[in-house]
XYZ file of C-alpha atoms in Angstrom:
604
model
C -66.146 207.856 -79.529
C -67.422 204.133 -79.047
C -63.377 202.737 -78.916
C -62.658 205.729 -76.490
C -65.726 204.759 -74.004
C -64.395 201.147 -74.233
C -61.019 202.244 -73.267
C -62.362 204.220 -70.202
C -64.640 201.202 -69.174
C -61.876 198.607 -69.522
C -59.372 200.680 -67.722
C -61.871 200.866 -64.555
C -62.332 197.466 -64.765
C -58.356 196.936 -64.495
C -58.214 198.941 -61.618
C -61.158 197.725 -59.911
C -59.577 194.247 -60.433
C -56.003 195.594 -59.135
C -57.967 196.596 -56.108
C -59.547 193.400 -55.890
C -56.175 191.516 -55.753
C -55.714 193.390 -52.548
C -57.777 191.684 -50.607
C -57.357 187.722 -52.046
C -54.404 185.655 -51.817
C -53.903 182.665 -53.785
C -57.291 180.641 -55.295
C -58.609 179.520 -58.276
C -61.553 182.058 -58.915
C -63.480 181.138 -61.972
C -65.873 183.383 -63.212
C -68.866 181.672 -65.301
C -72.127 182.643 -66.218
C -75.453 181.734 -64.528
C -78.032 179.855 -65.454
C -79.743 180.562 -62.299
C -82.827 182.691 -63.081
C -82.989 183.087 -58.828
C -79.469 184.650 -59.146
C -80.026 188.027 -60.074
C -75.940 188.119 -60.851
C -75.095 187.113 -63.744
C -71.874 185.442 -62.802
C -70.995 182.702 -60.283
C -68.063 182.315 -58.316
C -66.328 178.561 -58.081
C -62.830 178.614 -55.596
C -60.402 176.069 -55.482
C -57.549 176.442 -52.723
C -54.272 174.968 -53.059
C -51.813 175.320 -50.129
C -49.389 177.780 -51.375
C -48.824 181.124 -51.317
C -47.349 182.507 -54.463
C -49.684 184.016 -57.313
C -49.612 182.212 -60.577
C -47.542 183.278 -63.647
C -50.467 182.690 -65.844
C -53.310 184.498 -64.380
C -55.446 185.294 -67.520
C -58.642 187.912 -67.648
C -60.923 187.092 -70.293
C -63.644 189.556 -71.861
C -65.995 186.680 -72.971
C -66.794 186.463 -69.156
C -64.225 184.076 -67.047
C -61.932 185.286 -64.722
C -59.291 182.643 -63.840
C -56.611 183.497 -60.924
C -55.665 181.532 -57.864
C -56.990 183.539 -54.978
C -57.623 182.813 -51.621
C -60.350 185.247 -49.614
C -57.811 186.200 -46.559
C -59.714 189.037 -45.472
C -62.750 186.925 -45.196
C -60.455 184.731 -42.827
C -61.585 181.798 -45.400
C -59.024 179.234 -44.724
C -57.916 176.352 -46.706
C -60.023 173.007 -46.571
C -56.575 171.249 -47.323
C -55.069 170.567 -44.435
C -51.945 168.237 -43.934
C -53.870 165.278 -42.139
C -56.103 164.837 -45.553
C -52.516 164.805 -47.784
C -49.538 162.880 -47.857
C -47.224 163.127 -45.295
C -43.856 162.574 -46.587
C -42.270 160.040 -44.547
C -38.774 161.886 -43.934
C -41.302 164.444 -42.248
C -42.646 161.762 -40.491
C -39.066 160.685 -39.272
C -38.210 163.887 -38.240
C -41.438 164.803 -36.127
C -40.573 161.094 -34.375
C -37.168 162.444 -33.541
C -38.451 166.132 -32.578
C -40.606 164.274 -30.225
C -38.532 162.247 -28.527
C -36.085 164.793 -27.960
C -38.751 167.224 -26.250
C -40.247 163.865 -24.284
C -36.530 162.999 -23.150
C -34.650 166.164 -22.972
C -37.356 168.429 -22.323
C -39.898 166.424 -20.090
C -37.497 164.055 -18.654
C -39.495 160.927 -19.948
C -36.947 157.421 -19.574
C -34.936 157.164 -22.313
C -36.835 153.722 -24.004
C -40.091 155.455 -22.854
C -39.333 158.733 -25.069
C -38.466 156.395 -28.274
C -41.614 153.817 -27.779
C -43.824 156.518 -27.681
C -42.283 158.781 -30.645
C -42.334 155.659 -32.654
C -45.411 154.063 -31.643
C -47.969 157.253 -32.224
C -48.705 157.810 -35.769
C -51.895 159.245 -35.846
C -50.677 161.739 -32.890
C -47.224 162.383 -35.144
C -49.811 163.472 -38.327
C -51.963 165.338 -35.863
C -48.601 167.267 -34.745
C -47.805 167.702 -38.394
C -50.850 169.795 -39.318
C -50.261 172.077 -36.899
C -47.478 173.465 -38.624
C -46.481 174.230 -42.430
C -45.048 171.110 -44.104
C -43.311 173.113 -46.361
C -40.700 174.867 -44.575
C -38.219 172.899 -42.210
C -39.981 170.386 -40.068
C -37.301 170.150 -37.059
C -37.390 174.234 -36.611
C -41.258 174.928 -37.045
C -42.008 171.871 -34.648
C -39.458 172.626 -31.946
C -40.829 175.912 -31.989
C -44.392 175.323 -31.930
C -43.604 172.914 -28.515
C -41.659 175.123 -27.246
C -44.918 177.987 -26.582
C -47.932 174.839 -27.239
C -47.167 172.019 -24.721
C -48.940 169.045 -25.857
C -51.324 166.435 -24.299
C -48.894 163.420 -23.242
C -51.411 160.966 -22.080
C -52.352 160.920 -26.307
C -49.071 159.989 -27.888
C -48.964 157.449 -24.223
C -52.462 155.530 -25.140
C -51.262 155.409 -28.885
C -48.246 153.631 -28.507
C -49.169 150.856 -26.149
C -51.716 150.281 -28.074
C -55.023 152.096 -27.537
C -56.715 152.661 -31.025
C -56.938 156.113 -31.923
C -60.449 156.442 -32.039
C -60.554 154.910 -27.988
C -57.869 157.642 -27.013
C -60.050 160.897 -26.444
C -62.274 158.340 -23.980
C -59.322 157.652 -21.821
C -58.236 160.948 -20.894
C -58.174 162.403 -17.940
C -60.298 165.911 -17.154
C -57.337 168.400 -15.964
C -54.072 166.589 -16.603
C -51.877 167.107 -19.989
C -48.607 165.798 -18.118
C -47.918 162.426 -17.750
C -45.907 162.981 -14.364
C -48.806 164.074 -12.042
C -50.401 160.976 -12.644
C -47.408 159.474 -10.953
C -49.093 155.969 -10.332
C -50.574 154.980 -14.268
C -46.484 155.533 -14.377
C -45.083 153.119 -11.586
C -47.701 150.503 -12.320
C -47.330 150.960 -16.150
C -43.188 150.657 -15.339
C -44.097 147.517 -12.775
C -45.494 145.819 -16.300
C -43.174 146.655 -18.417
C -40.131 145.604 -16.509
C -42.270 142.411 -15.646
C -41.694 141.700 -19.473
C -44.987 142.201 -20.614
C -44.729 143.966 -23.994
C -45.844 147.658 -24.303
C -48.150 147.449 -27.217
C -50.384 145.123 -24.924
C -50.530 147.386 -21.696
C -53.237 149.751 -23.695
C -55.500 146.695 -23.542
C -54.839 145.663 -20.194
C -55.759 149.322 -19.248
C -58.880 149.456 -21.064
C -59.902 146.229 -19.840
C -59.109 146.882 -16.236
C -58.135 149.979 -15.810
C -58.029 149.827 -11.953
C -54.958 147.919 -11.704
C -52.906 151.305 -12.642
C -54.279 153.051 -9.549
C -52.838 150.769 -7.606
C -50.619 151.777 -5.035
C -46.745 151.183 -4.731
C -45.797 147.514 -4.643
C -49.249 146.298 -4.897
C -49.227 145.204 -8.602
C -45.656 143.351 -8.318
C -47.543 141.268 -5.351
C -50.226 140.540 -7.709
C -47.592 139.024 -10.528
C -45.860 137.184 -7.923
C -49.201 135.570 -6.613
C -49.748 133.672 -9.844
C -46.047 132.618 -9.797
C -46.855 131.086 -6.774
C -49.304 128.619 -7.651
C -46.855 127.240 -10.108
C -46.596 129.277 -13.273
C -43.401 130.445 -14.884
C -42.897 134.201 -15.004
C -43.328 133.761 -19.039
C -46.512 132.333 -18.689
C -47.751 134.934 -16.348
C -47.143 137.416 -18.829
C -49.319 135.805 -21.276
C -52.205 135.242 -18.803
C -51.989 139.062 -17.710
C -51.834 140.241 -21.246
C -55.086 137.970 -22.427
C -56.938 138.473 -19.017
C -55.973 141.281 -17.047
C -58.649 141.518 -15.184
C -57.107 138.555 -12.938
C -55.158 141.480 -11.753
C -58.200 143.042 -10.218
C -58.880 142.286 -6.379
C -57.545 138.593 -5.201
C -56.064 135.803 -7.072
C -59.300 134.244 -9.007
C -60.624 131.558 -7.993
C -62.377 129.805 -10.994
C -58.929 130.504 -12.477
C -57.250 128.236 -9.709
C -59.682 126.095 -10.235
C -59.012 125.252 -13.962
C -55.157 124.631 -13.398
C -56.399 122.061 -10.299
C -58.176 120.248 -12.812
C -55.838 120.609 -15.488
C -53.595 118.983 -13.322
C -56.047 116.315 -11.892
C -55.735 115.422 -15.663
C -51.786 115.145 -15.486
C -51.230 118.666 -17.484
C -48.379 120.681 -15.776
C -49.702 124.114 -14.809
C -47.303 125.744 -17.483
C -49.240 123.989 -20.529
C -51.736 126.372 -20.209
C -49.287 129.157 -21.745
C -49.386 126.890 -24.969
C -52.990 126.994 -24.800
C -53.376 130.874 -24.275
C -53.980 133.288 -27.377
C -53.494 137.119 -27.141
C -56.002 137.700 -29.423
C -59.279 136.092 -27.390
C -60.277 136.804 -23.535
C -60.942 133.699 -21.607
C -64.409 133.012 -19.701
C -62.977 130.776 -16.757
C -65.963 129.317 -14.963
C -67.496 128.919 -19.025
C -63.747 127.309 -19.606
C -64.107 125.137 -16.051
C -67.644 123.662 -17.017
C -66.425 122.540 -20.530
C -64.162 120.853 -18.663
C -67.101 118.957 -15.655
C -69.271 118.397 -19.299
C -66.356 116.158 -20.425
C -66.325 114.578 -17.151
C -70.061 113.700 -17.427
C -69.861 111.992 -20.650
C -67.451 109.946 -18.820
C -63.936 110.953 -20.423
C -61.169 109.604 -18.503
C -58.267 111.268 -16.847
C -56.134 110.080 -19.951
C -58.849 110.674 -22.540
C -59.144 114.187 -21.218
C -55.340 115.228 -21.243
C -54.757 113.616 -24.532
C -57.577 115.569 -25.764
C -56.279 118.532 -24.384
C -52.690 117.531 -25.621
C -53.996 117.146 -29.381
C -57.082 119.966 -29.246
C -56.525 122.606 -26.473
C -58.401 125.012 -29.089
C -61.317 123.051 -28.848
C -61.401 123.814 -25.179
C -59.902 126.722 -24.461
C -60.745 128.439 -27.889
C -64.148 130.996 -26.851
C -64.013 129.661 -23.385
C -65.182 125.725 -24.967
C -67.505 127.474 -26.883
C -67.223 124.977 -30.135
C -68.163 122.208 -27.486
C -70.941 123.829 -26.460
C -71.896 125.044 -30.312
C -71.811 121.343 -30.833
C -73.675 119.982 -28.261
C -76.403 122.589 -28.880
C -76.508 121.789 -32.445
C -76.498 117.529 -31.515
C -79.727 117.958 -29.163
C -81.606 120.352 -31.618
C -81.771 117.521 -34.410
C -83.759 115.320 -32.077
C -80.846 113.527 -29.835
C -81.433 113.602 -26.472
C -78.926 114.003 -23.820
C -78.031 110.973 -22.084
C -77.931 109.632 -26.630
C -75.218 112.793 -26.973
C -73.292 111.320 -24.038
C -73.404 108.043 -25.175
C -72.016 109.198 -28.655
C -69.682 111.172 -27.200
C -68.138 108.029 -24.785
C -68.513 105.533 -28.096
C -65.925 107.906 -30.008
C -64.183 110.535 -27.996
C -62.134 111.319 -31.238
C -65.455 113.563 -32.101
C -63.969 116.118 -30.127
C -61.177 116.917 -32.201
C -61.151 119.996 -34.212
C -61.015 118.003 -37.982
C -63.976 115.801 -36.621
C -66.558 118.632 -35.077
C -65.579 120.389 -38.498
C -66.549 117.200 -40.862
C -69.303 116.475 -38.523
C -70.925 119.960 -38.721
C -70.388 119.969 -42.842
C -72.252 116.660 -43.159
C -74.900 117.839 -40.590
C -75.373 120.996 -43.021
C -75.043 118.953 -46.108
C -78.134 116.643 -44.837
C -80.156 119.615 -43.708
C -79.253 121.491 -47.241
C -81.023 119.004 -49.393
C -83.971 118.674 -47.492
C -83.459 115.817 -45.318
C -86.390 115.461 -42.125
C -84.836 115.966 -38.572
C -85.574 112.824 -37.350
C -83.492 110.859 -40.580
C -80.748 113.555 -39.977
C -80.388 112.201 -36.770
C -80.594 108.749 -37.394
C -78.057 108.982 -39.992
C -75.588 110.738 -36.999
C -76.104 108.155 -34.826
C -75.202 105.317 -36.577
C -72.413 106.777 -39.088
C -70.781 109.207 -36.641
C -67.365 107.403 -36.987
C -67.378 108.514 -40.781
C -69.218 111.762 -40.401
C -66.009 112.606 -37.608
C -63.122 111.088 -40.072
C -64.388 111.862 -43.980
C -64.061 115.767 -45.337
C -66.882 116.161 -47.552
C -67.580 118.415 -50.929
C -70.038 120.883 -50.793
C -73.926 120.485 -51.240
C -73.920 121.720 -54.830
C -71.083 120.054 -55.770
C -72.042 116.464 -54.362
C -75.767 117.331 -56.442
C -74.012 118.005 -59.741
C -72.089 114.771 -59.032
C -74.955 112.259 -58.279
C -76.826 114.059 -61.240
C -80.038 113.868 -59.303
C -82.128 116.865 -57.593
C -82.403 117.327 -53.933
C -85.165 115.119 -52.846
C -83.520 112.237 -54.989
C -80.605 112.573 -53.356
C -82.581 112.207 -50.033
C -84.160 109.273 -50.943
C -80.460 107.557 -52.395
C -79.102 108.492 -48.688
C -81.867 107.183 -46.262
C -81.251 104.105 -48.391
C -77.632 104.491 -48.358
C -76.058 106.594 -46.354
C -72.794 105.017 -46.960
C -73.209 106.720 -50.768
C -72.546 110.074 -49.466
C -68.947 108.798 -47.901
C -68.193 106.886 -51.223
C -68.887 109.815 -53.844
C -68.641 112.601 -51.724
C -65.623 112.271 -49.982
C -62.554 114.980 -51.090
C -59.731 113.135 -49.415
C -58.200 111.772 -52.411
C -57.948 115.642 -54.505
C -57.230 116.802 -50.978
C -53.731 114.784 -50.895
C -53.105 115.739 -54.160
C -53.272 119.111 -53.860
C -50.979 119.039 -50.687
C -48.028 116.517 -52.207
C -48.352 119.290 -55.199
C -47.906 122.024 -53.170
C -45.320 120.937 -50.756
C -43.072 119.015 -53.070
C -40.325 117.611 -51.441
C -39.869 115.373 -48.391
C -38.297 117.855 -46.593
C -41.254 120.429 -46.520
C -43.434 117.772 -45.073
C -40.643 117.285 -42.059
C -41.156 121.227 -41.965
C -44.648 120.935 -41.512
C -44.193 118.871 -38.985
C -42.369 120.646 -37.193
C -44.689 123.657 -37.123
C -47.008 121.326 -35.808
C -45.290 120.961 -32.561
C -45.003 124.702 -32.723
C -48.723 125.009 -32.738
C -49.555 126.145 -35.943
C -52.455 124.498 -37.270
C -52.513 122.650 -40.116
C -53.351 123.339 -43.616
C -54.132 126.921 -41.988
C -53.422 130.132 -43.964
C -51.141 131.469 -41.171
C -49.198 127.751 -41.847
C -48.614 128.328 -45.544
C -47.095 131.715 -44.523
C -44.803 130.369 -41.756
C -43.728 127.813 -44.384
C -42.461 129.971 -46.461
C -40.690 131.894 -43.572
C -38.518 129.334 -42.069
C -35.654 127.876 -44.086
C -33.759 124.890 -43.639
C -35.172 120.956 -42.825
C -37.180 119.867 -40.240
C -34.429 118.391 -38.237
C -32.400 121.550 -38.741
C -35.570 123.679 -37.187
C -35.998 121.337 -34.531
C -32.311 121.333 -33.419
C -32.126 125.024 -33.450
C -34.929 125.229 -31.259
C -33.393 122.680 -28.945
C -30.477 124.799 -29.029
C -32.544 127.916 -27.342
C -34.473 125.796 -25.001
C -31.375 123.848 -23.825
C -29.825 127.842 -23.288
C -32.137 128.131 -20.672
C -34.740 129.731 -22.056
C -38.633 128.364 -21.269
C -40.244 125.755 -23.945
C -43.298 127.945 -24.246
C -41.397 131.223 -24.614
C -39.192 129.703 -27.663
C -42.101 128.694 -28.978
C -43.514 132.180 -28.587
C -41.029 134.558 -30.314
C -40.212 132.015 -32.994
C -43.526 132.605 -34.057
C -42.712 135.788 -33.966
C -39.592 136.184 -35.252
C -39.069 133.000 -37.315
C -36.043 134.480 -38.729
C -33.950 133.458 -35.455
C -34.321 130.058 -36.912
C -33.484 130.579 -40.330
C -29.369 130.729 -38.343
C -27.196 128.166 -37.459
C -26.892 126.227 -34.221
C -23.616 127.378 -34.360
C -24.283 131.009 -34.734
C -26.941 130.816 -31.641
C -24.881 129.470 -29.275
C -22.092 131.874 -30.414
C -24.543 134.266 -29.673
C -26.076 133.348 -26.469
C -22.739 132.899 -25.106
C -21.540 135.955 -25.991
C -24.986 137.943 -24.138
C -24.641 135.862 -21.353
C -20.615 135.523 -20.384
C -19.739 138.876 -22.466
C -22.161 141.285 -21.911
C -23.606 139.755 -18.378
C -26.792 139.963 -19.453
C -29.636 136.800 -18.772
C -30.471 134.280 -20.931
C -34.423 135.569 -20.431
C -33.535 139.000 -21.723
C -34.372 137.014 -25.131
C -37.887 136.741 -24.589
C -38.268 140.919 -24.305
C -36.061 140.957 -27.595
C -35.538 137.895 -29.696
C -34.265 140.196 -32.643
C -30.724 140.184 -30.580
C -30.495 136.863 -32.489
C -30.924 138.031 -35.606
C -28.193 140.939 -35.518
C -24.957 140.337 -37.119
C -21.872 140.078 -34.599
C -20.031 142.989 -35.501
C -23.254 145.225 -34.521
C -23.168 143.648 -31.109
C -19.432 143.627 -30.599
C -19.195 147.174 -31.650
C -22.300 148.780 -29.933
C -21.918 147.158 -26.468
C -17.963 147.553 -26.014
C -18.855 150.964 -26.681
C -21.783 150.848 -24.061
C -19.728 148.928 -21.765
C -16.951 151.744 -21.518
C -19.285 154.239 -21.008
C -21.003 152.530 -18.065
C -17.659 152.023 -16.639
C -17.014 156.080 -16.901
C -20.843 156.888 -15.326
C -22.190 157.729 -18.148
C -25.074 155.901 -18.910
C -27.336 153.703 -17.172
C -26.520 149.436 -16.090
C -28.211 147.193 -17.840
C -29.915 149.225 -20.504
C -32.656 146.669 -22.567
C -30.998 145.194 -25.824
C -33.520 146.603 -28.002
C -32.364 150.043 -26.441
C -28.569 149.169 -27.978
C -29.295 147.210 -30.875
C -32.266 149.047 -32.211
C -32.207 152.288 -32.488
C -30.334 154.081 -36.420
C -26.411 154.565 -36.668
C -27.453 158.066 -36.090
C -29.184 157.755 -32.869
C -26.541 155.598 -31.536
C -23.623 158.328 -32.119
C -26.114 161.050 -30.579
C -27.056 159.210 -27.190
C -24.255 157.129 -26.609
C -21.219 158.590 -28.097
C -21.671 162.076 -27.743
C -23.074 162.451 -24.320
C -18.965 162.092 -23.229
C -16.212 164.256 -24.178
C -13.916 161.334 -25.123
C -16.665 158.858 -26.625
C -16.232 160.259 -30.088
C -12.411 159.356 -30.386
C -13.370 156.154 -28.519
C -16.093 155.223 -30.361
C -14.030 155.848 -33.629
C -10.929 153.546 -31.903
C -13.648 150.485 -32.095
C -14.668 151.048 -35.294
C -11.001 150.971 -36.626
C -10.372 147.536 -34.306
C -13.294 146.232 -35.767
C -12.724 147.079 -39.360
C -9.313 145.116 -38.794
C -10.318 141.933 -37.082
């Protein structure tokens, strides 16, 4: 009797759990017992999804009181915390939303042709976000073209993203009521006025948070604006760098604090294209800050030479924060007791203090002095008279030099106000500092490298030095004759000097090679010399690639079927596969041309 009630129980038990499986798809249920004297039930409930749909093969039903399944509650509508942003995407579903996207941007929205590939490639976070939308686990290419073909997406996103906006700044930029690029017709023409200028695409999204009214503008006006600044003397390359760093020299009239600093710059006999060299992407540039640096260096009675060799050998320290280091050490001269017309007179006695080794050694001595203890007034009489060693002699570190003399720090006070020649003697690190660099650098032939990196404008001993070290092969002499070989081409000084440090790899070729290849862009494929500085990697393609890719380009301009003077990245860039799709296929007769090339080629 007690088996057969067990039977009956255990068989409504399997068919209330048959009903059960009804209504849940796919979790992991686990059954446990509670501990909970508040929970009346004696069982809790823990769920785990997993993003799939199929139920497990091993599904087991215990009788000591777990239940373990993978079940999902569907009819509760309980969806899956999982979702593809918060895993992996793959990246050949990565590569094949990019390509899904460009082809709705170009063939479905009409975008430009280099527009619909910067954007597809330049919008990660917007490519993941598209992801998630649909499942990653069946084909990519179908479920996406499908999902844009009834959900039309938000094209100012993907837009911000890929010229640089971060994505967290994106959602801030949008405008209320527009989705389509199109009906904000002038963002385009002034974004397309930039561009073709030759400033780079990945700096517009700072230019249009940082003045955002210059893409409002109406037609023509922004070209005007460009051309203004050419007009007071500046090469079209170093336009683009002042633009990108300060764009807000684009909003209203040509500045004048700006014009100011080149008159004075060349007052000082600096040519008004210098200041390109000077110019960093990475900082924004206070001009009437950068213009008195530049009067406070007149007051202390720097002459016209004094002031462009300074400028020549340190334009960080000037233009570097706006001459903030000046002013950092000018503040930090007057606070230890010196008075003004005493900081002038130190700075007229040895002008060298303005260079970036001495403000550093002088600031490390001045922190040294105030580490151990040392009084204000003997910190500054110590500057005053021992400024030419403080400016020329690296120094340890304050614990270092106190292990050293063996003494504590008021000892060591006492043994300087004495002495203060001591501290230059036993504290100076020049002698392990040339060590450590003939160790590191070896041969001769790395130091003629490092001198020629120099010139670049790499500063020395830098971190960012070491690494460019490394990156460009060959001598010194060889570097600095295949950089002579560009600037001879035609290209500008400043914009060599640019995309080498960019692309140091353009050096790492022959001169032979370069001119092979500048000759062929220029009397081959009629393109400009300056076409380099919008895409140095040209240089770095073999000559087959170009041969092949641009006779094949060439014919089809000549039949109407593509565009003149498509950009080189446009050509050169893009996969094998990409190539055959927009520029062999797009003409009945470009497949059996295109394979008529290939067969030349492969014989030559």
């Amino acid at each position: 009797m007690i088996l057969t009630r067990i039977d009956k129980r255990l068989s409504k038990f399997s068919a209330m759990i048959a009903q059960v499986n009804k209504f849940l798809v796919f979790s992991h249920v686990v059954v446990e017992k509670s501990n909970n004297k508040q929970n009346p039930c004696p069982v809790s409930l823990k769920v785990q999804c997993f993003c799939s749909s199929r139920w497990p093969k091993n599904a087991k039903i215990s009788h000591s009181g777990s239940v373990q399944s993978a079940l999902t509650l569907s009819s509760c509508r309980v969806q899956c915390p999982v979702t593809l942003s918060s895993c992996r995407v793959s990246r050949a579903a990565r590569t094949e939303a990019q390509r899904v996207l460009f082809d709705y941007l170009h063939c479905t929205r009409s975008f430009d042709f280099s527009d619909a590939e910067h954007i597809s490639k330049n919008s990660p976070h917007f490519i993941e976000n598209l992801l998630s939308k649909i499942d990653n686990n069946k084909n990519v290419v179908r479920s996406l073209n499908k999902f844009l073909r009834y959900n039309p997406i938000n094209e100012f996103e993907p837009f911000f993203e890929s010229v640089g906006l971060r994505p967290s700044e994106v959602p801030s930029f949008l405008p209320r009521r527009l989705i389509y690029l199109g009906d904000d017709d002038m963002l385009l023409e002034n974004f397309h006025v930039l561009c073709n200028y030759g400033i780079p695409r990945s700096k517009i999204g700072r230019m249009y948070k940082e003045a955002t009214e210059i893409f409002g503008y109406n037609h023509g006006m922004l070209k005007l604006k460009l051309e203004a600044y050419e007009k007071l003397g500046l090469s079209k390359t170093t336009v683009v760098k002042l633009v990108s760093c300060c764009p807000s020299l684009l909003i209203g009239g040509i500045d004048s604090e700006f014009v100011r600093v080149l008159e004075r710059l060349n007052r000082a006999g600096l040519k008004n294209d210098l200041i390109g060299g000077y110019l960093s992407a990475k900082d924004s540039y206070n001009w009437k800050r950068l213009l008195d640096t530049i009067d406070f260096l007149d007051k202390v009675s720097y002459s016209e030479d004094q002031l462009r060799d300074l400028l020549k050998m340190n334009p960080v320290l000037v233009f570097e924060g706006s001459g903030k280091k000046v002013y950092l050490l000018f503040g930090r001269l007057l606070k230890l007791g010196l008075k003004v017309n005493e900081v002038y007179s130190l700075f007229i006695q040895h002008p060298q203090i303005l260079t970036s080794k001495s403000v550093r050694n002088l600031l490390r001595a001045v922190d040294i002095l105030l580490y151990i203890g040392m009084g204000i007034e003997d910190t500054a009489n110590i500057i005053s008279t021992q400024m030419e060693h403080l400016c020329s002699t690296p120094l340890k570190g304050p614990r270092t030099l106190l292990k050293q003399f063996k003494v504590k720090k008021d000892s060591l006070c006492q043994i300087l106000m004495e002495g203060p020649l001591e501290l230059f003697l036993l504290g100076s690190k020049l002698k392990v500092e040339s060590s450590e660099k003939l160790a590191s650098r070896g041969a001769s032939n790395k130091l003629e490298k490092a001198a020629f990196l120099l010139r670049l404008g790499y500063v020395e001993n830098s971190d960012e030095m070491m690494r460019a070290l490394k990156k460009f092969r060959g001598r010194g002499d060889q570097l600095q004759e295949r950089f002579d070989c560009l600037v001879q081409a035609g290209l500008d000084y400043n914009a060599v000097s640019s995309f080498v440090k960019q692309a140091p790899m353009v050096l790492n070729q022959t001169k032979d090679v370069l001119e092979k290849k500048i000759d062929c862009l220029t009397n081959f494929l009629g393109y400009s010399v300056d076409s380099l500085v919008a895409f140095p990697a040209y240089l770095c393609y073999d000559m087959e690639r170009i041969n092949l890719r641009f006779r094949m380009y060439i014919w089809l301009r000549e039949k109407g079927a593509a565009k003149p003077k498509l950009s080189l990245g446009t050509i050169l860039a893009c996969s094998d596969v990409r190539f055959v799709k927009y520029f062999v296929d797009i003409h009945p007769e470009g497949p059996a041309m295109w394979e008529s090339l290939r067969n030349a080629s492969a014989s030559s």
